[in-house]
Amino acid sequence: MSFHRIGKYLIATGVSCAMLVGCATQPGGTMDDRQQTVAEGAVIGAVLGGLLGSAVSDRHKGRGALVGAAAGGLLGAGIGSSIADRKAHYSREEDFLVAEIQRNQDFIAEADDQNRQLYQDIARLDRESQRLARDYRAGKATRDALASQRANLEQQLAKAKQINSLAEKQLADASEVHQESRQKRGARDSYTRQLESNVVQLKETRQQSAQNVSSLQRVYDSMAI
């Protein structure tokens, strides 16, 4: 499966804010299954976004938390909507969960493969960049050669960031499905446990992709002309 196919799993999670209008309750004040899923996703996203916003805003923790909660709520609602849309294709909840587990496993396999390849490329690019920088300082390499290497690093960095972004989305999506299964079916349910395993693996995938971004950024910055 090519890397570009990963994005197809996650297109639905990128819904626009306008879709949130569809989350309104029914006339009787109740919510159907889809609306409930969207609402739960928004709540979880807001909590996570608030924590993240507070963590990264050292000087303005309160404002950072509010901004993070707003952004996280929109993302969470988007994730919920995606899950609800996929649910609609299955008449049995078990079939939906089987498909979600497979979806996660396919993503993990492809993303991990991409991360491993990037990890190897980073080691090579780091060696090449250090050698080129030494040659440039010694007058053995041109400024154009450095610029070309930086352009190559920039492309790899963009790829690493894309993988990391997709991993974050997939993790958030899988976490929501796992949480819903845990609430409805219990922690000991076989589907819930498989989803929990998916979440653990996705966290590791996301961690590696984030590390690749950090490493490539360091190499890229070291090539400043």
Tab-separated table of C-alpha atoms in Angstrom:
chain	number	residue	atom	x	y	z
A	1	MET	CA	0.000	0.000	0.000
A	2	SER	CA	1.518	3.375	-1.012
A	3	PHE	CA	1.971	6.227	1.415
A	4	HIS	CA	-0.622	8.309	-0.421
A	5	ARG	CA	-3.283	5.718	0.431
A	6	ILE	CA	-2.845	6.515	4.104
A	7	GLY	CA	-4.394	9.886	3.464
A	8	LYS	CA	-7.498	8.281	1.977
A	9	TYR	CA	-8.288	6.723	5.350
A	10	LEU	CA	-8.231	10.169	6.915
A	11	ILE	CA	-9.861	12.472	4.379
A	12	ALA	CA	-13.129	12.276	6.291
A	13	THR	CA	-11.452	13.608	9.427
A	14	GLY	CA	-10.698	16.881	7.677
A	15	VAL	CA	-14.293	18.071	7.557
A	16	SER	CA	-14.868	21.791	7.589
A	17	CYS	CA	-16.321	23.723	10.489
A	18	ALA	CA	-19.545	24.174	8.537
A	19	MET	CA	-20.332	20.499	9.016
A	20	LEU	CA	-20.637	21.078	12.742
A	21	VAL	CA	-24.021	22.654	12.096
A	22	GLY	CA	-25.292	19.118	11.522
A	23	CYS	CA	-24.600	18.284	15.159
A	24	ALA	CA	-27.771	19.973	16.408
A	25	THR	CA	-30.109	17.907	18.546
A	26	GLN	CA	-33.428	16.590	17.326
A	27	PRO	CA	-36.646	18.509	18.025
A	28	GLY	CA	-37.307	16.394	21.104
A	29	GLY	CA	-34.001	17.417	22.611
A	30	THR	CA	-32.365	14.023	22.063
A	31	MET	CA	-29.450	12.994	19.881
A	32	ASP	CA	-29.290	10.049	17.505
A	33	ASP	CA	-26.227	7.767	17.408
A	34	ARG	CA	-24.403	9.877	14.841
A	35	GLN	CA	-25.018	13.126	16.702
A	36	GLN	CA	-23.905	11.551	19.960
A	37	THR	CA	-20.698	10.302	18.350
A	38	VAL	CA	-19.925	13.747	16.962
A	39	ALA	CA	-20.647	15.396	20.308
A	40	GLU	CA	-18.454	12.947	22.213
A	41	GLY	CA	-15.659	13.537	19.735
A	42	ALA	CA	-15.905	17.286	20.239
A	43	VAL	CA	-15.723	16.952	24.028
A	44	ILE	CA	-12.673	14.681	23.924
A	45	GLY	CA	-11.002	16.914	21.358
A	46	ALA	CA	-11.642	19.998	23.467
A	47	VAL	CA	-10.138	18.400	26.570
A	48	LEU	CA	-7.043	17.233	24.717
A	49	GLY	CA	-6.713	20.535	22.911
A	50	GLY	CA	-7.025	22.455	26.162
A	51	LEU	CA	-4.288	20.432	27.811
A	52	LEU	CA	-2.036	20.859	24.794
A	53	GLY	CA	-2.703	24.576	24.548
A	54	SER	CA	-1.875	25.034	28.218
A	55	ALA	CA	1.294	22.980	27.943
A	56	VAL	CA	2.739	24.936	25.025
A	57	SER	CA	1.751	28.406	26.279
A	58	ASP	CA	4.137	29.081	29.129
A	59	ARG	CA	3.350	32.776	29.469
A	60	HIS	CA	-0.381	32.654	28.805
A	61	LYS	CA	-1.583	29.259	29.995
A	62	GLY	CA	-5.213	30.326	30.344
A	63	ARG	CA	-5.446	31.804	26.884
A	64	GLY	CA	-3.473	28.904	25.428
A	65	ALA	CA	-5.863	26.420	26.993
A	66	LEU	CA	-8.896	28.238	25.576
A	67	VAL	CA	-7.430	28.393	22.078
A	68	GLY	CA	-6.362	24.761	22.301
A	69	ALA	CA	-9.791	23.690	23.520
A	70	ALA	CA	-11.504	25.470	20.635
A	71	ALA	CA	-9.218	23.940	18.024
A	72	GLY	CA	-9.345	20.544	19.709
A	73	GLY	CA	-13.129	20.654	19.836
A	74	LEU	CA	-13.351	21.249	16.094
A	75	LEU	CA	-10.886	18.454	15.385
A	76	GLY	CA	-12.666	16.122	17.785
A	77	ALA	CA	-16.015	16.808	16.160
A	78	GLY	CA	-14.429	16.138	12.792
A	79	ILE	CA	-13.157	12.804	14.038
A	80	GLY	CA	-16.561	11.946	15.460
A	81	SER	CA	-18.268	12.782	12.202
A	82	SER	CA	-15.838	10.598	10.309
A	83	ILE	CA	-16.545	7.655	12.613
A	84	ALA	CA	-20.296	8.143	12.337
A	85	ASP	CA	-20.081	8.270	8.549
A	86	ARG	CA	-18.149	5.017	8.472
A	87	LYS	CA	-20.586	3.415	10.908
A	88	ALA	CA	-23.413	4.097	8.484
A	89	HIS	CA	-21.946	1.560	6.058
A	90	TYR	CA	-22.410	-1.341	8.475
A	91	SER	CA	-25.612	-2.876	9.809
A	92	ARG	CA	-23.786	-4.675	12.644
A	93	GLU	CA	-21.569	-2.932	15.158
A	94	GLU	CA	-19.195	-5.907	15.167
A	95	ASP	CA	-18.582	-5.545	11.426
A	96	PHE	CA	-17.797	-1.870	11.911
A	97	LEU	CA	-15.315	-2.632	14.697
A	98	VAL	CA	-13.591	-5.323	12.628
A	99	ALA	CA	-13.199	-2.804	9.798
A	100	GLU	CA	-11.837	-0.163	12.187
A	101	ILE	CA	-9.289	-2.572	13.650
A	102	GLN	CA	-8.128	-3.526	10.152
A	103	ARG	CA	-8.012	0.142	9.161
A	104	ASN	CA	-5.718	0.870	12.095
A	105	GLN	CA	-3.499	-2.124	11.377
A	106	ASP	CA	-3.108	-1.154	7.721
A	107	PHE	CA	-2.167	2.381	8.674
A	108	ILE	CA	0.322	1.243	11.324
A	109	ALA	CA	2.054	-1.134	8.897
A	110	GLU	CA	2.428	1.507	6.192
A	111	ALA	CA	3.370	4.377	8.488
A	112	ASP	CA	5.922	2.271	10.361
A	113	ASP	CA	7.485	1.272	7.055
A	114	GLN	CA	7.699	4.918	6.020
A	115	ASN	CA	9.135	5.882	9.403
A	116	ARG	CA	11.829	3.199	9.175
A	117	GLN	CA	12.814	4.371	5.707
A	118	LEU	CA	12.935	7.971	6.867
A	119	TYR	CA	15.043	7.008	9.879
A	120	GLN	CA	17.613	5.444	7.563
A	121	ASP	CA	17.483	8.425	5.210
A	122	ILE	CA	18.039	10.826	8.100
A	123	ALA	CA	21.269	9.072	9.102
A	124	ARG	CA	22.512	9.290	5.515
A	125	LEU	CA	21.442	12.902	5.063
A	126	ASP	CA	23.087	13.859	8.341
A	127	ARG	CA	26.417	12.393	7.213
A	128	GLU	CA	26.146	14.019	3.796
A	129	SER	CA	25.223	17.379	5.290
A	130	GLN	CA	28.093	17.363	7.765
A	131	ARG	CA	30.562	16.452	5.023
A	132	LEU	CA	29.178	19.126	2.706
A	133	ALA	CA	29.336	21.759	5.450
A	134	ARG	CA	32.987	20.897	6.118
A	135	ASP	CA	33.793	21.052	2.405
A	136	TYR	CA	32.045	24.401	2.112
A	137	ARG	CA	34.038	25.875	4.985
A	138	ALA	CA	37.212	24.511	3.395
A	139	GLY	CA	36.317	26.035	0.042
A	140	LYS	CA	35.749	22.638	-1.587
A	141	ALA	CA	31.970	22.971	-2.044
A	142	THR	CA	29.880	25.751	-3.527
A	143	ARG	CA	27.017	27.693	-2.018
A	144	ASP	CA	24.751	26.172	-4.660
A	145	ALA	CA	25.657	22.690	-3.415
A	146	LEU	CA	24.571	23.670	0.091
A	147	ALA	CA	21.338	25.159	-1.250
A	148	SER	CA	20.617	21.948	-3.160
A	149	GLN	CA	21.153	19.862	-0.031
A	150	ARG	CA	18.862	22.140	1.968
A	151	ALA	CA	16.180	21.760	-0.704
A	152	ASN	CA	16.496	17.976	-0.452
A	153	LEU	CA	16.257	18.147	3.329
A	154	GLU	CA	13.225	20.409	3.065
A	155	GLN	CA	11.424	17.832	0.926
A	156	GLN	CA	12.192	15.058	3.393
A	157	LEU	CA	11.104	17.263	6.285
A	158	ALA	CA	7.790	17.970	4.569
A	159	LYS	CA	7.243	14.231	4.114
A	160	ALA	CA	8.096	13.545	7.762
A	161	LYS	CA	5.671	16.242	8.898
A	162	GLN	CA	2.928	14.778	6.713
A	163	ILE	CA	3.415	11.315	8.181
A	164	ASN	CA	3.398	12.791	11.682
A	165	SER	CA	0.213	14.736	10.989
A	166	LEU	CA	-1.533	11.654	9.605
A	167	ALA	CA	-0.355	9.594	12.585
A	168	GLU	CA	-1.798	12.167	14.983
A	169	LYS	CA	-5.147	12.104	13.165
A	170	GLN	CA	-5.255	8.324	13.046
A	171	LEU	CA	-4.405	8.088	16.744
A	172	ALA	CA	-7.142	10.547	17.669
A	173	ASP	CA	-9.622	8.665	15.492
A	174	ALA	CA	-8.695	5.247	16.894
A	175	SER	CA	-8.799	6.585	20.454
A	176	GLU	CA	-12.364	7.789	19.948
A	177	VAL	CA	-13.526	4.428	18.567
A	178	HIS	CA	-11.777	2.612	21.424
A	179	GLN	CA	-13.344	4.875	24.035
A	180	GLU	CA	-16.810	4.353	22.580
A	181	SER	CA	-16.329	0.570	22.463
A	182	ARG	CA	-15.083	0.583	26.048
A	183	GLN	CA	-18.155	2.479	27.207
A	184	LYS	CA	-20.647	0.313	25.303
A	185	ARG	CA	-19.023	-3.117	25.419
A	186	GLY	CA	-16.695	-2.972	28.404
A	187	ALA	CA	-12.931	-3.068	28.830
A	188	ARG	CA	-12.747	-6.880	28.668
A	189	ASP	CA	-14.536	-7.149	25.324
A	190	SER	CA	-12.322	-8.673	22.609
A	191	TYR	CA	-12.973	-5.823	20.172
A	192	THR	CA	-12.241	-3.231	22.831
A	193	ARG	CA	-8.969	-4.933	23.687
A	194	GLN	CA	-7.910	-5.091	20.044
A	195	LEU	CA	-8.713	-1.406	19.649
A	196	GLU	CA	-6.711	-0.658	22.787
A	197	SER	CA	-3.763	-2.500	21.250
A	198	ASN	CA	-4.192	-0.385	18.116
A	199	VAL	CA	-4.052	2.779	20.189
A	200	VAL	CA	-0.856	1.672	21.952
A	201	GLN	CA	0.793	0.891	18.617
A	202	LEU	CA	-0.382	4.158	17.093
A	203	LYS	CA	1.156	6.080	19.982
A	204	GLU	CA	4.479	4.402	19.211
A	205	THR	CA	4.057	5.205	15.515
A	206	ARG	CA	3.271	8.820	16.302
A	207	GLN	CA	6.265	9.030	18.658
A	208	GLN	CA	8.636	7.754	15.970
A	209	SER	CA	7.204	10.084	13.345
A	210	ALA	CA	7.588	13.040	15.711
A	211	GLN	CA	11.187	12.021	16.402
A	212	ASN	CA	11.884	11.895	12.670
A	213	VAL	CA	10.538	15.421	12.289
A	214	SER	CA	12.736	16.642	15.145
A	215	SER	CA	15.854	14.935	13.767
A	216	LEU	CA	15.308	16.221	10.238
A	217	GLN	CA	14.637	19.721	11.526
A	218	ARG	CA	17.952	19.635	13.384
A	219	VAL	CA	19.854	18.546	10.265
A	220	TYR	CA	18.031	21.139	8.159
A	221	ASP	CA	18.825	23.942	10.597
A	222	SER	CA	22.491	22.929	10.671
A	223	MET	CA	22.676	23.622	6.933
A	224	ALA	CA	21.802	27.304	7.288
A	225	ILE	CA	23.738	29.352	4.737
